[in-house]
Tab-separated table of C-alpha atoms and ligand atoms in Angstrom:
chain	number	residue	atom	x	y	z
A	1	MET	CA	-51.970	-191.806	-141.693
A	2	PRO	CA	-52.867	-189.914	-138.493
A	3	GLU	CA	-53.665	-186.203	-138.709
A	4	PHE	CA	-50.946	-183.585	-138.203
A	5	GLU	CA	-52.123	-182.722	-134.665
A	6	THR	CA	-51.570	-186.372	-133.717
A	7	LEU	CA	-48.224	-186.707	-135.508
A	8	VAL	CA	-46.669	-183.748	-133.671
A	9	ILE	CA	-47.273	-185.535	-130.370
A	10	HIS	CA	-46.576	-189.150	-131.307
A	11	ALA	CA	-44.609	-189.523	-134.571
A	12	GLY	CA	-41.242	-191.202	-133.999
A	13	GLN	CA	-41.710	-191.093	-130.237
A	14	ALA	CA	-43.136	-194.388	-129.038
A	15	PRO	CA	-42.832	-194.715	-125.234
A	16	ASP	CA	-39.335	-195.828	-124.228
A	17	PRO	CA	-39.177	-199.640	-124.561
A	18	THR	CA	-37.031	-200.159	-121.451
A	19	THR	CA	-39.079	-198.134	-118.955
A	20	GLY	CA	-42.295	-197.040	-120.620
A	21	ALA	CA	-41.300	-193.371	-120.169
A	22	ILE	CA	-43.824	-191.271	-122.076
A	23	MET	CA	-41.297	-188.580	-122.933
A	24	THR	CA	-38.368	-189.588	-125.144
A	25	PRO	CA	-35.399	-189.869	-122.759
A	26	ILE	CA	-32.394	-187.582	-123.221
A	27	TYR	CA	-29.788	-190.212	-124.102
A	28	GLN	CA	-26.870	-188.138	-122.864
A	29	THR	CA	-24.217	-190.597	-123.975
A	30	SER	CA	-21.416	-190.444	-126.514
A	31	THR	CA	-20.971	-194.185	-126.963
A	32	TYR	CA	-22.740	-197.541	-126.522
A	33	ARG	CA	-21.591	-200.861	-125.067
A	34	GLN	CA	-21.414	-203.513	-127.768
A	35	ASP	CA	-22.665	-207.049	-127.162
A	36	GLY	CA	-19.668	-208.491	-129.020
A	37	VAL	CA	-17.067	-207.218	-131.462
A	38	GLY	CA	-19.021	-205.543	-134.245
A	39	ARG	CA	-22.336	-206.623	-132.636
A	40	HIS	CA	-24.260	-203.557	-131.438
A	41	ARG	CA	-27.901	-202.557	-130.927
A	42	GLY	CA	-28.067	-200.015	-133.731
A	43	PHE	CA	-26.023	-197.349	-131.951
A	44	GLU	CA	-22.228	-197.140	-131.972
A	45	TYR	CA	-21.235	-193.512	-131.461
A	46	SER	CA	-23.408	-190.425	-130.969
A	47	ARG	CA	-22.049	-188.340	-133.854
A	48	THR	CA	-23.382	-191.090	-136.111
A	49	ASP	CA	-26.578	-191.917	-134.226
A	50	ASN	CA	-28.260	-191.159	-130.930
A	51	PRO	CA	-31.714	-192.386	-129.842
A	52	THR	CA	-33.011	-188.920	-128.876
A	53	ARG	CA	-31.857	-187.510	-132.197
A	54	ALA	CA	-33.314	-190.514	-134.038
A	55	ALA	CA	-36.727	-189.807	-132.460
A	56	LEU	CA	-36.551	-186.173	-133.594
A	57	GLU	CA	-35.491	-187.206	-137.093
A	58	ARG	CA	-38.377	-189.697	-137.411
A	59	CYS	CA	-40.812	-187.060	-136.186
A	60	LEU	CA	-39.548	-184.456	-138.686
A	61	ALA	CA	-39.812	-186.929	-141.563
A	62	ALA	CA	-43.407	-187.724	-140.612
A	63	LEU	CA	-44.406	-184.051	-140.321
A	64	GLU	CA	-43.014	-183.155	-143.748
A	65	GLY	CA	-44.134	-186.414	-145.353
A	66	GLY	CA	-40.608	-187.382	-146.410
A	67	ALA	CA	-38.552	-190.563	-146.419
A	68	THR	CA	-35.880	-189.363	-144.005
A	69	GLY	CA	-35.262	-186.554	-141.541
A	70	LEU	CA	-31.828	-185.339	-140.468
A	71	ALA	CA	-31.144	-183.061	-137.518
A	72	PHE	CA	-28.271	-180.560	-137.400
A	73	ALA	CA	-26.642	-178.264	-134.869
A	74	SER	CA	-28.162	-175.190	-136.557
A	75	GLY	CA	-30.154	-174.193	-139.591
A	76	MET	CA	-26.940	-173.019	-141.228
A	77	ALA	CA	-25.269	-176.394	-140.604
A	78	ALA	CA	-28.176	-178.059	-142.399
A	79	ILE	CA	-27.805	-175.748	-145.413
A	80	ASP	CA	-24.060	-176.386	-145.368
A	81	ALA	CA	-24.721	-180.130	-145.724
A	82	VAL	CA	-26.969	-179.499	-148.743
A	83	VAL	CA	-24.352	-177.343	-150.484
A	84	HIS	CA	-21.832	-180.154	-149.900
A	85	LEU	CA	-23.879	-182.297	-152.303
A	86	LEU	CA	-22.460	-180.144	-155.133
A	87	GLN	CA	-19.185	-180.451	-157.053
A	88	PRO	CA	-16.880	-177.531	-157.940
A	89	GLY	CA	-18.115	-175.876	-161.131
A	90	GLU	CA	-21.771	-176.474	-160.307
A	91	HIS	CA	-24.295	-173.689	-159.880
A	92	VAL	CA	-27.073	-172.811	-157.440
A	93	LEU	CA	-30.062	-170.770	-158.539
A	94	ALA	CA	-31.589	-169.098	-155.493
A	95	ALA	CA	-34.603	-166.911	-155.007
A	96	ASP	CA	-33.676	-163.317	-154.206
A	97	ASP	CA	-35.094	-161.899	-150.924
A	98	LEU	CA	-33.215	-164.696	-149.154
A	99	TYR	CA	-32.404	-165.272	-145.472
A	100	GLY	CA	-29.308	-163.118	-144.844
A	101	GLY	CA	-27.248	-165.954	-143.362
A	102	THR	CA	-27.928	-168.179	-146.371
A	103	TYR	CA	-26.733	-165.438	-148.713
A	104	ARG	CA	-23.599	-164.975	-146.589
A	105	LEU	CA	-22.859	-168.731	-146.583
A	106	PHE	CA	-23.226	-168.918	-150.363
A	107	GLU	CA	-21.185	-165.797	-151.134
A	108	THR	CA	-18.455	-165.756	-148.505
A	109	VAL	CA	-17.844	-169.477	-147.914
A	110	TYR	CA	-18.785	-171.348	-151.065
A	111	ALA	CA	-18.251	-168.895	-153.929
A	112	LYS	CA	-14.483	-169.134	-153.375
A	113	LEU	CA	-14.588	-172.940	-153.405
A	114	GLY	CA	-15.594	-173.096	-157.032
A	115	LEU	CA	-19.389	-173.055	-156.790
A	116	SER	CA	-21.385	-170.281	-158.395
A	117	PHE	CA	-24.612	-168.690	-157.224
A	118	SER	CA	-27.155	-166.477	-158.885
A	119	TYR	CA	-30.334	-164.905	-157.593
A	120	ALA	CA	-33.602	-164.214	-159.343
A	121	SER	CA	-37.098	-163.231	-158.399
A	122	PRO	CA	-39.296	-166.351	-158.212
A	123	ALA	CA	-42.459	-164.267	-158.681
A	124	ASN	CA	-42.808	-165.465	-162.267
A	125	PRO	CA	-41.941	-169.205	-162.332
A	126	VAL	CA	-41.265	-169.260	-166.091
A	127	GLU	CA	-38.773	-166.393	-165.859
A	128	PHE	CA	-37.172	-167.869	-162.754
A	129	VAL	CA	-36.656	-171.282	-164.331
A	130	SER	CA	-35.280	-169.669	-167.503
A	131	GLN	CA	-32.263	-168.714	-165.336
A	132	LEU	CA	-31.256	-172.387	-164.992
A	133	ARG	CA	-27.851	-173.167	-166.494
A	134	GLU	CA	-26.340	-176.337	-167.867
A	135	GLU	CA	-24.379	-176.684	-164.611
A	136	THR	CA	-27.251	-175.833	-162.214
A	137	ARG	CA	-27.576	-178.590	-159.615
A	138	LEU	CA	-29.665	-176.941	-156.897
A	139	ILE	CA	-32.577	-174.522	-156.676
A	140	TRP	CA	-32.935	-172.831	-153.272
A	141	LEU	CA	-36.325	-171.321	-152.450
A	142	GLU	CA	-37.920	-169.687	-149.443
A	143	SER	CA	-41.664	-169.153	-149.123
A	144	PRO	CA	-42.758	-166.989	-147.420
A	145	THR	CA	-39.528	-165.053	-147.862
A	146	ASN	CA	-37.691	-163.185	-145.203
A	147	PRO	CA	-38.304	-160.328	-144.505
A	148	LEU	CA	-40.765	-159.301	-147.260
A	149	LEU	CA	-43.016	-162.369	-146.813
A	150	ARG	CA	-43.442	-162.890	-150.539
A	151	LEU	CA	-44.623	-166.275	-151.728
A	152	CYS	CA	-43.363	-168.264	-154.649
A	153	ASP	CA	-45.307	-170.970	-156.425
A	154	ILE	CA	-43.347	-174.013	-155.245
A	155	ALA	CA	-45.329	-176.557	-157.282
A	156	GLU	CA	-45.005	-174.632	-160.531
A	157	ILE	CA	-41.287	-173.908	-160.092
A	158	ALA	CA	-40.586	-177.570	-159.214
A	159	ARG	CA	-42.587	-178.793	-162.197
A	160	LEU	CA	-40.915	-176.446	-164.701
A	161	ALA	CA	-37.455	-177.021	-163.239
A	162	LYS	CA	-37.756	-180.823	-163.432
A	163	ARG	CA	-38.942	-180.594	-166.999
A	164	ALA	CA	-35.974	-178.430	-167.993
A	165	ARG	CA	-33.320	-180.223	-165.871
A	166	PRO	CA	-34.447	-183.572	-164.433
A	167	ARG	CA	-31.312	-183.812	-162.245
A	168	VAL	CA	-31.751	-180.465	-160.472
A	169	LEU	CA	-32.610	-180.658	-156.760
A	170	VAL	CA	-35.346	-178.321	-155.570
A	171	ALA	CA	-34.883	-177.306	-151.923
A	172	VAL	CA	-37.293	-175.181	-149.891
A	173	ASP	CA	-36.434	-173.397	-146.663
A	174	ASN	CA	-39.733	-174.007	-144.838
A	175	THR	CA	-38.734	-172.245	-141.608
A	176	PHE	CA	-41.330	-169.464	-141.851
A	177	ALA	CA	-44.276	-171.676	-142.804
A	178	THR	CA	-43.569	-174.888	-140.815
A	179	PRO	CA	-45.013	-178.211	-142.013
A	180	TYR	CA	-48.304	-177.322	-140.325
A	181	LEU	CA	-48.917	-174.578	-142.879
A	182	GLN	CA	-47.044	-175.889	-145.939
A	183	ARG	CA	-45.533	-179.196	-147.071
A	184	PRO	CA	-43.074	-178.586	-149.928
A	185	LEU	CA	-42.378	-182.277	-150.655
A	186	GLN	CA	-46.042	-182.746	-151.563
A	187	LEU	CA	-45.688	-179.751	-153.889
A	188	GLY	CA	-42.835	-181.417	-155.788
A	189	ALA	CA	-39.714	-180.267	-153.907
A	190	ASP	CA	-36.919	-182.778	-153.177
A	191	LEU	CA	-35.651	-181.331	-149.917
A	192	VAL	CA	-37.067	-179.299	-147.064
A	193	HIS	CA	-34.899	-177.221	-144.755
A	194	HIS	CA	-35.721	-175.852	-141.297
A	195	SER	CA	-34.083	-173.707	-138.743
A	196	THR	CA	-35.678	-175.581	-135.815
A	197	THR	CA	-34.518	-172.596	-133.733
A	198	LYS	CA	-37.709	-170.880	-134.886
A	199	TYR	CA	-41.277	-172.246	-134.866
A	200	LEU	CA	-40.430	-175.943	-134.455
A	201	GLY	CA	-38.515	-175.350	-131.222
A	202	GLY	CA	-40.831	-172.458	-130.560
A	203	HIS	CA	-39.524	-171.266	-127.186
A	204	SER	CA	-36.274	-169.357	-127.942
A	205	ASP	CA	-34.301	-171.906	-125.936
A	206	VAL	CA	-32.446	-173.906	-128.605
A	207	VAL	CA	-30.557	-173.469	-131.889
A	208	GLY	CA	-31.009	-176.284	-134.392
A	209	GLY	CA	-31.555	-177.233	-137.996
A	210	ALA	CA	-33.130	-179.999	-140.018
A	211	LEU	CA	-33.496	-181.470	-143.476
A	212	VAL	CA	-36.195	-183.783	-144.743
A	213	CYS	CA	-35.697	-185.579	-148.065
A	214	ARG	CA	-38.148	-187.128	-150.397
A	215	ASP	CA	-35.885	-189.899	-151.725
A	216	GLU	CA	-33.608	-192.375	-149.962
A	217	GLN	CA	-30.669	-191.768	-152.277
A	218	THR	CA	-30.277	-188.068	-151.458
A	219	ALA	CA	-30.983	-188.914	-147.822
A	220	GLY	CA	-28.162	-191.458	-147.834
A	221	ARG	CA	-25.682	-188.929	-149.206
A	222	LEU	CA	-26.793	-186.351	-146.645
A	223	ARG	CA	-26.511	-188.919	-143.840
A	224	VAL	CA	-22.861	-189.501	-144.841
A	225	LEU	CA	-22.266	-185.717	-144.872
A	226	GLN	CA	-23.983	-185.280	-141.485
A	227	ASN	CA	-21.668	-187.893	-139.966
A	228	SER	CA	-18.542	-186.766	-141.843
A	229	ILE	CA	-18.880	-183.046	-141.109
A	230	GLY	CA	-20.254	-183.684	-137.624
A	231	ALA	CA	-22.480	-180.610	-137.121
A	232	ILE	CA	-25.020	-182.642	-135.126
A	233	PRO	CA	-27.254	-181.414	-132.290
A	234	GLY	CA	-26.740	-182.781	-128.798
A	235	PRO	CA	-29.397	-184.999	-127.204
A	236	PHE	CA	-30.709	-182.259	-124.924
A	237	ASP	CA	-31.218	-179.910	-127.877
A	238	CYS	CA	-33.040	-182.682	-129.747
A	239	TYR	CA	-35.283	-183.179	-126.717
A	240	LEU	CA	-36.106	-179.457	-126.613
A	241	VAL	CA	-37.074	-179.411	-130.290
A	242	LEU	CA	-39.198	-182.557	-129.882
A	243	ARG	CA	-40.913	-180.993	-126.889
A	244	GLY	CA	-41.573	-177.772	-128.800
A	245	ILE	CA	-43.001	-179.651	-131.790
A	246	LYS	CA	-45.719	-181.222	-129.623
A	247	THR	CA	-47.587	-177.895	-129.476
A	248	LEU	CA	-46.762	-176.756	-133.027
A	249	ALA	CA	-50.305	-177.010	-134.389
A	250	VAL	CA	-51.992	-175.095	-131.558
A	251	ARG	CA	-49.230	-172.504	-131.458
A	252	MET	CA	-49.392	-171.886	-135.212
A	253	ASP	CA	-53.167	-171.412	-135.116
A	254	ARG	CA	-52.755	-168.667	-132.521
A	255	HIS	CA	-49.687	-167.095	-134.207
A	256	CYS	CA	-51.682	-166.869	-137.453
A	257	ALA	CA	-54.840	-165.450	-135.875
A	258	SER	CA	-52.933	-162.739	-133.971
A	259	ALA	CA	-50.700	-161.888	-136.958
A	260	ARG	CA	-53.750	-161.303	-139.108
A	261	ARG	CA	-55.293	-158.988	-136.502
A	262	ILE	CA	-52.028	-157.065	-136.246
A	263	ALA	CA	-51.580	-156.831	-140.023
A	264	ASP	CA	-55.114	-155.414	-140.322
A	265	HIS	CA	-54.400	-152.943	-137.530
A	266	LEU	CA	-51.101	-151.778	-139.063
A	267	ARG	CA	-52.869	-151.133	-142.355
A	268	GLN	CA	-55.090	-148.592	-140.586
A	269	MET	CA	-52.151	-146.732	-139.018
A	270	LYS	CA	-51.213	-143.402	-140.641
A	271	GLY	CA	-47.505	-143.815	-139.918
A	272	VAL	CA	-47.341	-147.089	-141.882
A	273	ALA	CA	-46.646	-146.870	-145.629
A	274	ALA	CA	-47.000	-150.579	-146.489
A	275	VAL	CA	-47.793	-153.868	-144.761
A	276	TYR	CA	-46.446	-157.217	-145.912
A	277	TYR	CA	-48.485	-160.242	-144.857
A	278	PRO	CA	-49.312	-163.206	-147.104
A	279	GLY	CA	-52.963	-163.003	-146.047
A	280	LEU	CA	-53.218	-159.408	-147.297
A	281	ALA	CA	-51.281	-159.882	-150.503
A	282	ASP	CA	-52.355	-158.976	-154.014
A	283	ALA	CA	-54.535	-161.379	-155.962
A	284	ALA	CA	-51.664	-163.336	-157.557
A	285	GLN	CA	-49.970	-163.917	-154.204
A	286	ALA	CA	-53.270	-164.683	-152.484
A	287	GLU	CA	-53.956	-167.325	-155.110
A	288	VAL	CA	-50.584	-168.996	-154.441
A	289	ALA	CA	-51.232	-168.714	-150.697
A	290	SER	CA	-54.576	-170.456	-150.966
A	291	ARG	CA	-53.063	-173.299	-153.018
A	292	GLN	CA	-49.954	-174.009	-150.978
A	293	MET	CA	-50.492	-172.655	-147.463
A	294	HIS	CA	-53.042	-173.765	-144.938
A	295	LYS	CA	-52.858	-170.302	-143.243
A	296	PRO	CA	-50.677	-167.207	-143.859
A	297	GLY	CA	-48.285	-167.526	-140.900
A	298	GLY	CA	-47.209	-165.524	-137.872
A	299	MET	CA	-44.783	-162.992	-139.387
A	300	VAL	CA	-45.729	-159.442	-140.390
A	301	SER	CA	-43.460	-156.772	-141.910
A	302	PHE	CA	-44.245	-153.111	-142.485
A	303	VAL	CA	-42.612	-149.922	-143.752
A	304	MET	CA	-42.537	-146.784	-141.625
A	305	ARG	CA	-43.672	-143.789	-143.638
A	306	ALA	CA	-41.184	-141.539	-141.807
A	307	GLY	CA	-38.156	-143.612	-142.883
A	308	GLY	CA	-35.281	-145.554	-141.351
A	309	GLY	CA	-34.756	-143.285	-138.337
A	310	ALA	CA	-38.392	-143.697	-137.333
A	311	ALA	CA	-38.139	-147.463	-137.808
A	312	VAL	CA	-35.218	-147.602	-135.371
A	313	ARG	CA	-37.081	-145.389	-132.864
A	314	PHE	CA	-40.213	-147.557	-133.184
A	315	ALA	CA	-38.308	-150.795	-132.628
A	316	GLU	CA	-36.599	-149.332	-129.576
A	317	ALA	CA	-39.902	-148.048	-128.141
A	318	THR	CA	-41.909	-151.273	-127.927
A	319	ARG	CA	-42.247	-152.793	-124.457
A	320	LEU	CA	-43.899	-156.168	-125.061
A	321	PHE	CA	-42.263	-156.838	-128.441
A	322	SER	CA	-38.612	-157.513	-127.548
A	323	LEU	CA	-35.993	-156.012	-129.819
A	324	ALA	CA	-34.222	-159.166	-130.975
A	325	GLU	CA	-33.242	-161.245	-133.971
A	326	SER	CA	-34.871	-164.632	-134.517
A	327	LEU	CA	-38.580	-165.446	-134.734
A	328	GLY	CA	-41.190	-168.098	-134.232
A	329	SER	CA	-41.297	-168.230	-130.463
A	330	VAL	CA	-44.023	-167.822	-127.852
A	331	GLU	CA	-42.897	-164.246	-127.137
A	332	SER	CA	-43.260	-161.420	-129.655
A	333	LEU	CA	-40.120	-159.996	-131.256
A	334	ILE	CA	-39.403	-156.893	-133.328
A	335	GLU	CA	-36.412	-156.046	-135.486
A	336	VAL	CA	-35.141	-153.715	-138.233
A	337	PRO	CA	-33.809	-156.135	-140.900
A	338	ALA	CA	-31.591	-153.635	-142.765
A	339	ALA	CA	-29.623	-152.942	-139.575
A	340	MET	CA	-29.893	-156.395	-137.970
A	341	THR	CA	-30.663	-159.751	-139.629
A	342	HIS	CA	-30.012	-158.500	-143.155
A	343	ALA	CA	-27.057	-156.176	-142.495
A	344	SER	CA	-24.880	-158.465	-144.640
A	345	THR	CA	-26.968	-157.601	-147.718
A	346	ALA	CA	-26.167	-153.842	-147.483
A	347	GLY	CA	-24.863	-152.472	-150.778
A	348	THR	CA	-25.937	-155.598	-152.707
A	349	PRO	CA	-28.933	-156.007	-155.002
A	350	LEU	CA	-30.663	-157.781	-152.093
A	351	ALA	CA	-30.410	-154.768	-149.743
A	352	ILE	CA	-33.514	-154.117	-147.629
A	353	ASP	CA	-35.385	-150.806	-147.133
A	354	PRO	CA	-34.057	-149.295	-143.850
A	355	ALA	CA	-37.637	-148.270	-142.971
A	356	LEU	CA	-38.814	-151.905	-142.911
A	357	ILE	CA	-39.736	-153.450	-139.539
A	358	ARG	CA	-40.295	-157.181	-139.055
A	359	LEU	CA	-42.561	-158.571	-136.338
A	360	SER	CA	-42.672	-162.120	-135.051
A	361	VAL	CA	-46.107	-162.207	-133.477
A	362	GLY	CA	-46.079	-164.277	-130.297
A	363	LEU	CA	-48.780	-165.825	-128.170
A	364	GLU	CA	-49.456	-162.932	-125.782
A	365	SER	CA	-52.887	-161.271	-125.724
A	366	VAL	CA	-53.341	-159.679	-129.141
A	367	GLU	CA	-55.004	-156.659	-127.488
A	368	ASP	CA	-51.852	-156.072	-125.428
A	369	LEU	CA	-49.683	-156.436	-128.539
A	370	ILE	CA	-51.758	-153.911	-130.498
A	371	ALA	CA	-51.625	-151.446	-127.595
A	372	ASP	CA	-47.835	-151.826	-127.568
A	373	LEU	CA	-47.593	-151.032	-131.292
A	374	ASP	CA	-49.827	-147.976	-130.821
A	375	GLN	CA	-47.696	-146.577	-128.007
A	376	ALA	CA	-44.473	-147.260	-129.977
A	377	MET	CA	-45.887	-145.358	-132.969
A	378	ALA	CA	-46.711	-142.389	-130.744
A	379	ALA	CA	-43.243	-142.544	-129.159
A	380	SER	CA	-41.407	-142.706	-132.504
A	381	ALA	CA	-43.135	-139.712	-134.116
B	401	LIG	C1	-32.855	-168.606	-138.766
B	401	LIG	C2	-32.972	-169.013	-140.180
B	401	LIG	C3	-31.969	-169.778	-140.810
B	401	LIG	C4	-30.681	-170.148	-140.101
B	401	LIG	O1	-30.905	-170.995	-139.035
B	401	LIG	P1	-30.006	-171.014	-137.685
B	401	LIG	O2	-30.719	-171.999	-136.836
B	401	LIG	O3	-29.997	-169.628	-137.128
B	401	LIG	O4	-28.636	-171.450	-138.085
B	401	LIG	C5	-32.176	-170.137	-142.122
B	401	LIG	N1	-33.285	-169.778	-142.797
B	401	LIG	C6	-34.263	-169.042	-142.231
B	401	LIG	C7	-35.463	-168.681	-143.026
B	401	LIG	C8	-34.137	-168.642	-140.912
B	401	LIG	O5	-35.105	-167.898	-140.369
């Protein structure tokens, strides 16, 4: 098996057989001429299958080490397909500290359709798994979590969950780590989810989602759902994600190195009450990080000592860090989760500290980024 740095460039993307084109062509077509009635060349209609999407799906499967990859129109559309695996009356056990949109999908769309959801801290795997119910069909994990960047022990949770309930599916939203830093299927998960909008696309120019499954049976059911629901990405979007993936390994190395420098710098700043970064975590978290992550990632969160008002002023004062939702791109972004990405959790047990700021550390000069944070701190005092 080639190394990851080779897979990102070549997996699933052999040069085009008709022309030798090095880059996977954008097959901007909805349908395909058939050689005879019912005799086609593997492609009938582009909701079902498209060669550009097929290349992306093969590449994703190779990167995560799974049997099958499936691409979707957005990260949320991919999660929607997973939830459709369940029957009314079944239950999902999710980690708390969840992506806000996932929480909203569970609570506002699916809770009224007869599924039930509960949330628990995954910090202690034994306690987390003790929340499984007779009717639990799916475990939904994120690691690192958003926005507090806490880790959960994927291998231990998967092992305990399978022992208690062999039929339960363990799914991991791997958007923050990417397969370069963490491969959940190797840790015992059944399904990996990505918002390819983030690090995989990597350039803030496309919205997309993906699933990679360990076994063919779940993959087959998800393939039917992908085609039946129809939330597929267009060929141009697939091309953009494939193109972004080619530089994933080098980008992640730089994101991680700069994020660590910035996390260290924030820790020295008087106006900062706490810094969340997996590489600076307490011993228990650091131990999990060293077992399941190759490096701690490119996201850093911190709490402003002066409170929510100061957090808003800080986020509005940066010049290089753009005030924006999303993450994982070449440019640095800043946001206040309680007022932006996680506004839907207000008033719930998952509500976020208004003084928390989340940074997506981009690929600019780290010296310039640190200078920007320093001037924003001075401006927000
Ligand atoms: C962005 C994101 C999603 C949702 O993906 P979209 O592409 O925006 O639909 C899900 N999970 C995490 C962790 C995300 O960051």
